[in-house]
mmCIF file of C-alpha atoms (C1' of nucleotides) in Angstrom:
data_model
loop_
_atom_site.group_PDB
_atom_site.id
_atom_site.type_symbol
_atom_site.label_atom_id
_atom_site.label_comp_id
_atom_site.label_asym_id
_atom_site.label_seq_id
_atom_site.Cartn_x
_atom_site.Cartn_y
_atom_site.Cartn_z
ATOM 1 C CA MET A 1 0.022 0.031 0.010
ATOM 2 C CA GLU A 2 2.849 2.359 -0.712
ATOM 3 C CA LYS A 3 0.945 4.953 -2.450
ATOM 4 C CA ASN A 4 0.425 8.391 -0.904
ATOM 5 C CA ILE A 5 1.707 8.052 2.536
ATOM 6 C CA ASP A 6 2.558 11.752 3.109
ATOM 7 C CA PHE A 7 0.597 12.157 6.361
ATOM 8 C CA PHE A 8 1.287 8.621 7.592
ATOM 9 C CA GLU A 9 4.962 9.086 6.990
ATOM 10 C CA GLN A 10 5.028 12.245 8.947
ATOM 11 C CA VAL A 11 3.150 10.668 11.831
ATOM 12 C CA TRP A 12 5.562 7.791 11.967
ATOM 13 C CA ASP A 13 8.502 10.158 11.896
ATOM 14 C CA VAL A 14 7.176 12.018 14.927
ATOM 15 C CA VAL A 15 6.283 8.883 16.732
ATOM 16 C CA GLN A 16 9.878 7.497 16.218
ATOM 17 C CA LEU A 17 11.172 10.707 17.798
ATOM 18 C CA ILE A 18 9.341 10.014 21.021
ATOM 19 C CA PRO A 19 11.996 9.268 23.637
ATOM 20 C CA ALA A 20 11.729 6.099 25.724
ATOM 21 C CA GLY A 21 9.736 6.552 28.844
ATOM 22 C CA ARG A 22 7.609 9.315 27.309
ATOM 23 C CA VAL A 23 4.229 9.302 25.730
ATOM 24 C CA THR A 24 2.091 11.628 23.555
ATOM 25 C CA SER A 25 -1.419 11.882 22.246
ATOM 26 C CA TYR A 26 -2.883 11.598 18.769
ATOM 27 C CA GLY A 27 -4.210 15.145 18.896
ATOM 28 C CA VAL A 28 -0.829 16.517 19.669
ATOM 29 C CA ILE A 29 0.711 14.790 16.712
ATOM 30 C CA ALA A 30 -2.093 15.924 14.448
ATOM 31 C CA THR A 31 -1.620 19.451 15.691
ATOM 32 C CA TYR A 32 2.089 19.281 15.159
ATOM 33 C CA LEU A 33 1.418 18.219 11.530
ATOM 34 C CA GLY A 34 -1.082 21.032 11.207
ATOM 35 C CA ALA A 35 -4.117 18.707 11.026
ATOM 36 C CA LYS A 36 -5.505 18.967 14.584
ATOM 37 C CA ARG A 37 -8.898 18.559 13.177
ATOM 38 C CA SER A 38 -7.956 15.258 11.717
ATOM 39 C CA SER A 39 -6.895 13.554 14.870
ATOM 40 C CA ARG A 40 -8.565 10.464 13.627
ATOM 41 C CA MET A 41 -6.126 10.236 10.702
ATOM 42 C CA VAL A 42 -3.348 9.870 13.290
ATOM 43 C CA GLY A 43 -5.170 6.752 14.509
ATOM 44 C CA TRP A 44 -5.310 5.429 10.927
ATOM 45 C CA ALA A 45 -1.597 6.082 10.573
ATOM 46 C CA MET A 46 -0.950 4.011 13.641
ATOM 47 C CA ASN A 47 -3.190 1.284 12.248
ATOM 48 C CA ALA A 48 -1.013 1.323 9.089
ATOM 49 C CA ALA A 49 2.098 1.619 11.250
ATOM 50 C CA HIS A 50 1.224 -1.661 12.879
ATOM 51 C CA LYS A 51 3.012 -3.463 10.150
ATOM 52 C CA TYR A 52 6.169 -1.362 10.700
ATOM 53 C CA PRO A 53 8.301 -2.622 13.641
ATOM 54 C CA ASP A 54 10.052 0.702 14.049
ATOM 55 C CA ILE A 55 6.899 2.497 15.024
ATOM 56 C CA PRO A 56 6.549 2.657 18.924
ATOM 57 C CA ALA A 57 2.763 2.937 18.749
ATOM 58 C CA HIS A 58 2.639 2.036 22.400
ATOM 59 C CA ARG A 59 3.905 5.491 23.198
ATOM 60 C CA VAL A 60 0.916 7.063 21.552
ATOM 61 C CA VAL A 61 -2.270 7.211 23.493
ATOM 62 C CA ASN A 62 -5.406 9.279 23.447
ATOM 63 C CA ARG A 63 -5.804 12.608 25.232
ATOM 64 C CA ASN A 64 -6.942 10.915 28.455
ATOM 65 C CA GLY A 65 -3.729 8.800 28.639
ATOM 66 C CA LEU A 66 -5.874 5.800 28.012
ATOM 67 C CA LEU A 67 -4.443 2.860 26.039
ATOM 68 C CA SER A 68 -7.268 3.027 23.505
ATOM 69 C CA GLY A 69 -5.266 1.151 20.954
ATOM 70 C CA LYS A 70 -3.994 -1.733 23.069
ATOM 71 C CA MET A 71 -6.528 -4.007 21.414
ATOM 72 C CA HIS A 72 -4.782 -3.479 18.078
ATOM 73 C CA PHE A 73 -1.448 -4.905 19.281
ATOM 74 C CA SER A 74 -0.397 -8.539 18.986
ATOM 75 C CA THR A 75 -1.748 -9.012 22.451
ATOM 76 C CA PRO A 76 -3.911 -6.594 24.529
ATOM 77 C CA THR A 77 -1.292 -6.625 27.247
ATOM 78 C CA LEU A 78 1.689 -5.907 25.037
ATOM 79 C CA MET A 79 1.089 -2.143 25.108
ATOM 80 C CA GLU A 80 0.980 -1.607 28.832
ATOM 81 C CA GLU A 81 3.783 -4.089 29.181
ATOM 82 C CA LYS A 82 6.046 -2.118 26.875
ATOM 83 C CA LEU A 83 5.253 1.115 28.692
ATOM 84 C CA SER A 84 5.953 -0.545 31.989
ATOM 85 C CA GLN A 85 9.365 -1.630 30.756
ATOM 86 C CA GLU A 86 10.123 1.992 29.973
ATOM 87 C CA GLY A 87 9.153 3.037 33.479
ATOM 88 C CA ILE A 88 5.617 4.195 32.694
ATOM 89 C CA GLU A 89 3.071 2.971 35.221
ATOM 90 C CA VAL A 90 -0.107 1.704 33.698
ATOM 91 C CA LYS A 91 -3.233 1.024 35.825
ATOM 92 C CA ASP A 92 -6.545 -0.061 34.360
ATOM 93 C CA ASP A 93 -5.421 0.585 30.771
ATOM 94 C CA GLN A 94 -4.592 4.121 31.811
ATOM 95 C CA ILE A 95 -1.159 5.836 32.148
ATOM 96 C CA LEU A 96 -0.466 6.963 35.734
ATOM 97 C CA ASP A 97 0.866 10.468 36.037
ATOM 98 C CA PHE A 98 0.298 10.862 32.337
ATOM 99 C CA LYS A 99 0.911 14.552 32.516
ATOM 100 C CA ASN A 100 4.438 13.948 33.802
ATOM 101 C CA HIS A 101 5.291 11.426 31.110
ATOM 102 C CA PHE A 102 3.724 13.576 28.359
ATOM 103 C CA TRP A 103 5.937 14.474 25.450
ATOM 104 C CA ASP A 104 4.863 17.276 23.239
ATOM 105 C CA PRO A 105 6.535 17.544 19.777
ATOM 106 C CA THR A 106 5.415 21.199 19.441
ATOM 107 C CA ILE A 107 7.448 21.988 22.474
ATOM 108 C CA GLU A 108 10.310 19.466 22.452
ATOM 109 C CA LEU A 109 10.948 19.871 18.736
ATOM 110 C CA GLU A 110 10.122 23.569 18.822
ATOM 111 C CA ILE A 111 8.662 23.998 15.401
ATOM 112 C "C1'" DG B 1 -20.934 7.190 -6.210
ATOM 113 C "C1'" DC B 2 -23.141 6.629 -1.503
ATOM 114 C "C1'" DA B 3 -23.034 5.132 3.346
ATOM 115 C "C1'" DG B 4 -20.813 3.446 7.415
ATOM 116 C "C1'" DT B 5 -16.991 3.418 10.314
ATOM 117 C "C1'" DG B 6 -12.768 4.590 12.950
ATOM 118 C "C1'" DA B 7 -5.905 3.750 17.739
ATOM 119 C "C1'" DC B 8 -9.745 11.313 18.442
ATOM 120 C "C1'" DG B 9 -10.674 15.859 20.202
ATOM 121 C "C1'" DG B 10 -13.191 19.784 21.336
ATOM 122 C "C1'" DA B 11 -17.404 22.084 22.389
ATOM 123 C "C1'" DT B 12 -21.650 22.071 24.540
ATOM 124 C "C1'" DA B 13 -25.289 20.694 28.079
ATOM 125 C "C1'" DG C 1 -16.958 16.064 37.165
ATOM 126 C "C1'" DT C 2 -19.735 13.105 33.303
ATOM 127 C "C1'" DA C 3 -22.666 12.507 28.996
ATOM 128 C "C1'" DT C 4 -23.598 13.596 24.312
ATOM 129 C "C1'" DC C 5 -22.919 15.587 19.626
ATOM 130 C "C1'" DC C 6 -20.357 17.232 15.913
ATOM 131 C "C1'" DG C 7 -16.448 17.679 12.808
ATOM 132 C "C1'" DC C 8 -12.699 15.935 10.491
ATOM 133 C "C1'" DC C 9 -10.463 12.925 6.446
ATOM 134 C "C1'" DA C 10 -9.427 8.289 4.676
ATOM 135 C "C1'" DC C 11 -10.610 3.656 3.852
ATOM 136 C "C1'" DT C 12 -13.882 -0.245 3.066
ATOM 137 C "C1'" DG C 13 -18.149 -2.418 1.577
#
DNA sequence: GCAGTGACGGATA
DNA sequence: GTATCCGCCACTG
């Protein structure tokens, strides 16, 4: 499906820039790409990224810090397990102290 | 070509 | 604080 992956490619690039132990939200990435109104597209990008091993999709969660996409991983527990390995506490499919682990590309990358 | 849907977010009640 | 609605763009049936 390598056709027009402009948006997807940008999303993946940002996701790969997320440092270990940090997480971000779909909306932030969409905003960073200038498509904040298309936050759903970020989700689609992640869905397509599922076949790319270099895309740490487990570091991308929704605005509430909820692991909304855990069900799309190989196993439902893989996502929180990965985050846990990076020092991120996950309870009830939700990231604890999400605000503290939050990584904002619009700030860290300083566009 | 039309309708439904989706790893979301913001606004409104 | 929660509940509900709408918009947004791409993909699938």
